[in-house]
C-alpha atoms as a PDB file:
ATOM      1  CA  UNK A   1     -69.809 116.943 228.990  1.00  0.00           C
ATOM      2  CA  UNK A   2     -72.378 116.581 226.319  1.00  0.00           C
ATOM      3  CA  UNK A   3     -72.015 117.439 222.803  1.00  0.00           C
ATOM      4  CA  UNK A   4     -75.553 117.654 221.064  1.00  0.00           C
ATOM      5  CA  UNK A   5     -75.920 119.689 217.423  1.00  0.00           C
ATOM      6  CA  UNK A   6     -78.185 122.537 217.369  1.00  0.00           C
ATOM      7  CA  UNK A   7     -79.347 122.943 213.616  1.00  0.00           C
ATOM      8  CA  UNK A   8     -81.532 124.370 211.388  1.00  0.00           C
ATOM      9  CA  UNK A   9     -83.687 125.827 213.688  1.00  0.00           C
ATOM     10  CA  UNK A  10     -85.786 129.416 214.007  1.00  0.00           C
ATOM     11  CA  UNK A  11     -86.168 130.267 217.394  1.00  0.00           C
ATOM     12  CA  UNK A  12     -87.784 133.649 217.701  1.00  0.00           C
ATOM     13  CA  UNK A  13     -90.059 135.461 219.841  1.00  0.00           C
ATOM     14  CA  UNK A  14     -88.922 133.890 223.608  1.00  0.00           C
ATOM     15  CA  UNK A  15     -88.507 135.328 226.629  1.00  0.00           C
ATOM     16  CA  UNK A  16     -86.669 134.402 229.458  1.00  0.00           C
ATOM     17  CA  UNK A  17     -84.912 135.969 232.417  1.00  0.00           C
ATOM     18  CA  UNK A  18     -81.623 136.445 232.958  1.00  0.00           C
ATOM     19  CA  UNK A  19     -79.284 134.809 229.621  1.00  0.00           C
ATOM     20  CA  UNK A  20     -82.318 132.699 228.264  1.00  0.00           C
ATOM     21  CA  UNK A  21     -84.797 133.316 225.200  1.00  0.00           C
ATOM     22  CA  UNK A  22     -82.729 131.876 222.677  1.00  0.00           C
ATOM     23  CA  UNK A  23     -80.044 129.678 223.039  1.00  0.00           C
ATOM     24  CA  UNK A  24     -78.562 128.788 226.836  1.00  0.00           C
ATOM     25  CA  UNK A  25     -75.499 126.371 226.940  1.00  0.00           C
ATOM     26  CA  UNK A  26     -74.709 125.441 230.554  1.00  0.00           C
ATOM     27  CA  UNK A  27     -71.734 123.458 231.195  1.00  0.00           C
ATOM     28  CA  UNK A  28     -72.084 121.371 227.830  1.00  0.00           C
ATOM     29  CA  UNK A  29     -70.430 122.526 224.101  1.00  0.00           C
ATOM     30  CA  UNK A  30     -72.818 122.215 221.067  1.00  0.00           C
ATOM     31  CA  UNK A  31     -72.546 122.348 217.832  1.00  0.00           C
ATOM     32  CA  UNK A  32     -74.462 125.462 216.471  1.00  0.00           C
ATOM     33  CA  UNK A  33     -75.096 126.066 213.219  1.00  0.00           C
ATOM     34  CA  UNK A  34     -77.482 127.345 210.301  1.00  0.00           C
ATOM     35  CA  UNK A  35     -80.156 128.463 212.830  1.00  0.00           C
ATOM     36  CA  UNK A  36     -81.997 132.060 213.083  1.00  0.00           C
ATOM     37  CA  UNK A  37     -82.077 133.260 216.699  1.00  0.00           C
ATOM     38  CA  UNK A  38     -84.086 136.523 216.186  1.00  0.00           C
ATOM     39  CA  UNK A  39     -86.154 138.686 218.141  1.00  0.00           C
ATOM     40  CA  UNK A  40     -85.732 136.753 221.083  1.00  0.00           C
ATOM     41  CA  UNK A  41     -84.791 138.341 224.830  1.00  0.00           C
ATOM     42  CA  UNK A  42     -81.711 137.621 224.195  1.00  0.00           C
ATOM     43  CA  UNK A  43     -79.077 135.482 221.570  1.00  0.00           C
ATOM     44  CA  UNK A  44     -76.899 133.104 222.286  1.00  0.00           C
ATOM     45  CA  UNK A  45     -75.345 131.974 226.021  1.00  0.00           C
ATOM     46  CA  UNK A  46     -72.363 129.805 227.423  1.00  0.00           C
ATOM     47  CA  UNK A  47     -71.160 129.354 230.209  1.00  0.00           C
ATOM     48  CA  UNK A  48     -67.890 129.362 231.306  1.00  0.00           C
ATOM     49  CA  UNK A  49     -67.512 125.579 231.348  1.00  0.00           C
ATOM     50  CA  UNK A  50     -69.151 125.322 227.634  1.00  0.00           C
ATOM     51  CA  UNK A  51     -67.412 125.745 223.971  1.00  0.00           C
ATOM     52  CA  UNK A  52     -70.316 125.342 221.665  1.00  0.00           C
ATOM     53  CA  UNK A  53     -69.070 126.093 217.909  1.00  0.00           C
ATOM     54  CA  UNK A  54     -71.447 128.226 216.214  1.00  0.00           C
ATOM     55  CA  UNK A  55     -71.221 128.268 212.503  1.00  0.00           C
ATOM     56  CA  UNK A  56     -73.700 129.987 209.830  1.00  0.00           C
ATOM     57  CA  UNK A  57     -76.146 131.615 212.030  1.00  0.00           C
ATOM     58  CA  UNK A  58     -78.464 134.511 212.020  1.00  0.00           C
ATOM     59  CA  UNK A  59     -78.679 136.269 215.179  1.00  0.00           C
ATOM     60  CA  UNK A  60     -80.686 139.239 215.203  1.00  0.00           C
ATOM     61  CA  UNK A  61     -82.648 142.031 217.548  1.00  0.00           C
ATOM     62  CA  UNK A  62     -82.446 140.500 220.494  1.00  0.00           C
ATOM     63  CA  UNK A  63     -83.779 142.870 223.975  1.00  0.00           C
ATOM     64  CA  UNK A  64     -80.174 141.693 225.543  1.00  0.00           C
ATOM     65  CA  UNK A  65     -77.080 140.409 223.780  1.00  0.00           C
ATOM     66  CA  UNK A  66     -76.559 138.853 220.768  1.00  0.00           C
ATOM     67  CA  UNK A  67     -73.412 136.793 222.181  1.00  0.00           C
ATOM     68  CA  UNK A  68     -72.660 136.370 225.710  1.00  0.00           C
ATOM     69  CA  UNK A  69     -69.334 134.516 226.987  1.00  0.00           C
ATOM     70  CA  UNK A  70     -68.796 133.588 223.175  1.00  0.00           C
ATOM     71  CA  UNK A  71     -68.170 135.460 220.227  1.00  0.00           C
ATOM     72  CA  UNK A  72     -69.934 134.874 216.722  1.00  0.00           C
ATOM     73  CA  UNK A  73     -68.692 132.204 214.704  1.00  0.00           C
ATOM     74  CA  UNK A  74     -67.748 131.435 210.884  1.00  0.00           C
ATOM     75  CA  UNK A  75     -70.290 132.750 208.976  1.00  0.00           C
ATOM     76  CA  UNK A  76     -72.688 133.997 211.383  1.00  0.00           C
ATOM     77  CA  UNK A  77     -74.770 137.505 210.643  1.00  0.00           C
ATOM     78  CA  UNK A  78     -76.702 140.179 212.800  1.00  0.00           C
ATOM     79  CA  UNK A  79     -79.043 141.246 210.189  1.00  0.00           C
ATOM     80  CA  UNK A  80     -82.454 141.452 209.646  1.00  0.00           C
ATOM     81  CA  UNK A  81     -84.170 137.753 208.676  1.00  0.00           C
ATOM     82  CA  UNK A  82     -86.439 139.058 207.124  1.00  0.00           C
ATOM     83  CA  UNK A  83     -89.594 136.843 208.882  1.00  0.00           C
ATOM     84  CA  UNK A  84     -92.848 136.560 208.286  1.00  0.00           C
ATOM     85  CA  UNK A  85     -95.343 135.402 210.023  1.00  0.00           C
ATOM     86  CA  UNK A  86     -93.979 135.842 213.427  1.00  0.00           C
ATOM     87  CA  UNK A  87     -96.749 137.466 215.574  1.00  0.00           C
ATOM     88  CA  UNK A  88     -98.974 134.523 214.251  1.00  0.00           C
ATOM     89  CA  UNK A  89     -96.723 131.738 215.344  1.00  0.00           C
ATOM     90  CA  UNK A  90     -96.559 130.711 211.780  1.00  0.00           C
ATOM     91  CA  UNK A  91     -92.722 131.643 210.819  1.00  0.00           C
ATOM     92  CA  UNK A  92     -90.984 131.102 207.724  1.00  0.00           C
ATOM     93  CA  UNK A  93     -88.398 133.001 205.329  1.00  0.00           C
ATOM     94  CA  UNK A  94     -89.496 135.502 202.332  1.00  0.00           C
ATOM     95  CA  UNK A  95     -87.919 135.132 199.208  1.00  0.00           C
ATOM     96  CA  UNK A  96     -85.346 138.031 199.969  1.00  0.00           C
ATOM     97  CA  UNK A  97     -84.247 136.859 203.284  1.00  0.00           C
ATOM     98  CA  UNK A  98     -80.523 137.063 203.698  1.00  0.00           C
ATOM     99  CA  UNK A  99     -80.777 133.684 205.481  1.00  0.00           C
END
């Protein structure tokens, strides 16, 4: 089983069916950490047969779930990232993001 590391990432404004849109772990355990997951069709999936480790992330609004066969880790948050820029493609964080 594969163990990559997931970090620093914003991954917003995806769609996928079923448990994808933001982040899908299938049978392999990341590391997850310091990355904002918002506004996505859904948060964050494993799989039974993965055990990422999620540490320090925003998850936030998603259509779906914001965890799904995991729970949120050390650190994380479900609040507002307070984006701009999204429905231009061009994301980043204002000054008073919680992130």
């Amino acid at each position: 089983m594969s163990s990559p590391s997931i970090s620093n990432n914003t991954i917003t404004a995806n769609s996928a069916g079923d448990h994808g849109g933001g982040i899908y772990c299938y049978d392999f355990s990341p590391s997850i950490s310091n990355n904002i997951v918002a506004f996505n069709s859904s948060g964050i999936y494993s799989s039974d047969d993965g055990t990422p480790t999620l540490s320090h992330n925003c998850v936030y609004n998603p259509d779906g779930y914001d965890y799904d066969g995991l729970s949120a880790g050390t650190g994380d948050i479900s609040v507002d990232p307070e984006l701009a820029g999204v429905e231009y493609g061009e994301v980043h964080i204002q000054p008073d993001s919680p992130c």
